[in-house]
Amino acid sequence: MKTVLLIEDDNILRENTAELLELSGYEVITAPNGKIGIATAKEKKPHIIVCDIMMPEVDGYGVLNALSTDETTQYIPFIFLSAITEHKAVRKGMDLGADDYLTKPFEEDELISAIESRLAKSKLLQQLKTNTKEAVNDPDAIGNLNQLKNFFDDNGEIIKINEGETIYEEGARSTYVYLILKGAVKCHTMDEDGKELITTLYHADDFLGFTSLMDNSANQESATALEPVELAAVSKEQLHQIVSENHTIPLELMTLLSDNISDIKHQLLQMAYSSVRKKTAQTLLQFAEVMNNDASKPIRISRSDLASVAGIATESLIRTLSSFKKEGLIEIEGRNIRIKELKVLRYIT
């Protein structure tokens, strides 16, 4: 049985989350603040740590820093679970060495999936530890996915794209991979009838273009800016050299791509089996998450894009939005939609 150390100062959330993890087959150790969490981690050596950020005594960043610099705990997978959604906070946590960052409120499956994937990755990385020791000790080495993002930040060609402009087209040859620095992007393709299907939504700090990683291969989909976008572009030739010199990054890229596939699978299942109301609600939440840190802020998105992601006719989507507006769940002003009742939308069936 794998052991999870849960560090959370909110008593109710700590107890509920611990119960959820125990029902999923994990042994759970809890700590009410960062100071106790550090001591518990060093004493118990859990298989994985789930930690809040805003806590008394020592905050989550301090916990991660203390454990990552201790030889006995530095390889324990670490997941932040926080209500803080700002891009800078996420990147700060990842820069310190966190393996994942989940935001509250979270879905049960989301937390369990994150823990399972990080435990699996940890096992693989332990097997490659001897092969990567030299690279890890080199301060200039690119040893993980977050360091690769920093490389894009520092060395990539900065490209600015206006709302509605195409970044790359399906079928065209591409020699670049991108890191999104600002804005949101939709990836989409056309079916046999010429109808657009949005396959994935990406936001700041996401990679773009990995689906056609090989040199000069054709793009499998098109990418278009949903709002003004800033990108850092690195050539695939240069990226291949970085990957070939490091054994850890390919594993993290595999995890990244598998996560994308899981997201697409979830979207397809939603399109196939959910009601029109649930499809519309989930799509609104998805766009709000991608385009805003705060779901209560207005999102400016075309009805056709919303319908494409939801997998319903545009007319059906418009009628459902009107119904949501009458029920007081959203506000509509032109193309802008503001979510008023986040929790109600989340649990619409």
mmCIF file of C-alpha atoms in Angstrom, residues 67-77 129:
data_model
loop_
_atom_site.group_PDB
_atom_site.id
_atom_site.type_symbol
_atom_site.label_atom_id
_atom_site.label_comp_id
_atom_site.label_asym_id
_atom_site.label_seq_id
_atom_site.Cartn_x
_atom_site.Cartn_y
_atom_site.Cartn_z
ATOM 1 C CA LEU A 67 12.290 18.603 1.430
ATOM 2 C CA SER A 68 13.914 19.014 -1.985
ATOM 3 C CA THR A 69 17.227 19.990 -0.368
ATOM 4 C CA ASP A 70 17.232 17.024 2.014
ATOM 5 C CA GLU A 71 18.856 13.862 0.615
ATOM 6 C CA THR A 72 16.333 11.627 2.375
ATOM 7 C CA THR A 73 13.250 13.320 0.869
ATOM 8 C CA GLN A 74 14.368 15.055 -2.325
ATOM 9 C CA TYR A 75 13.065 12.316 -4.642
ATOM 10 C CA ILE A 76 9.579 12.039 -3.105
ATOM 11 C CA PRO A 77 6.989 13.174 -5.701
ATOM 12 C CA LYS A 129 18.666 7.510 -11.658
#
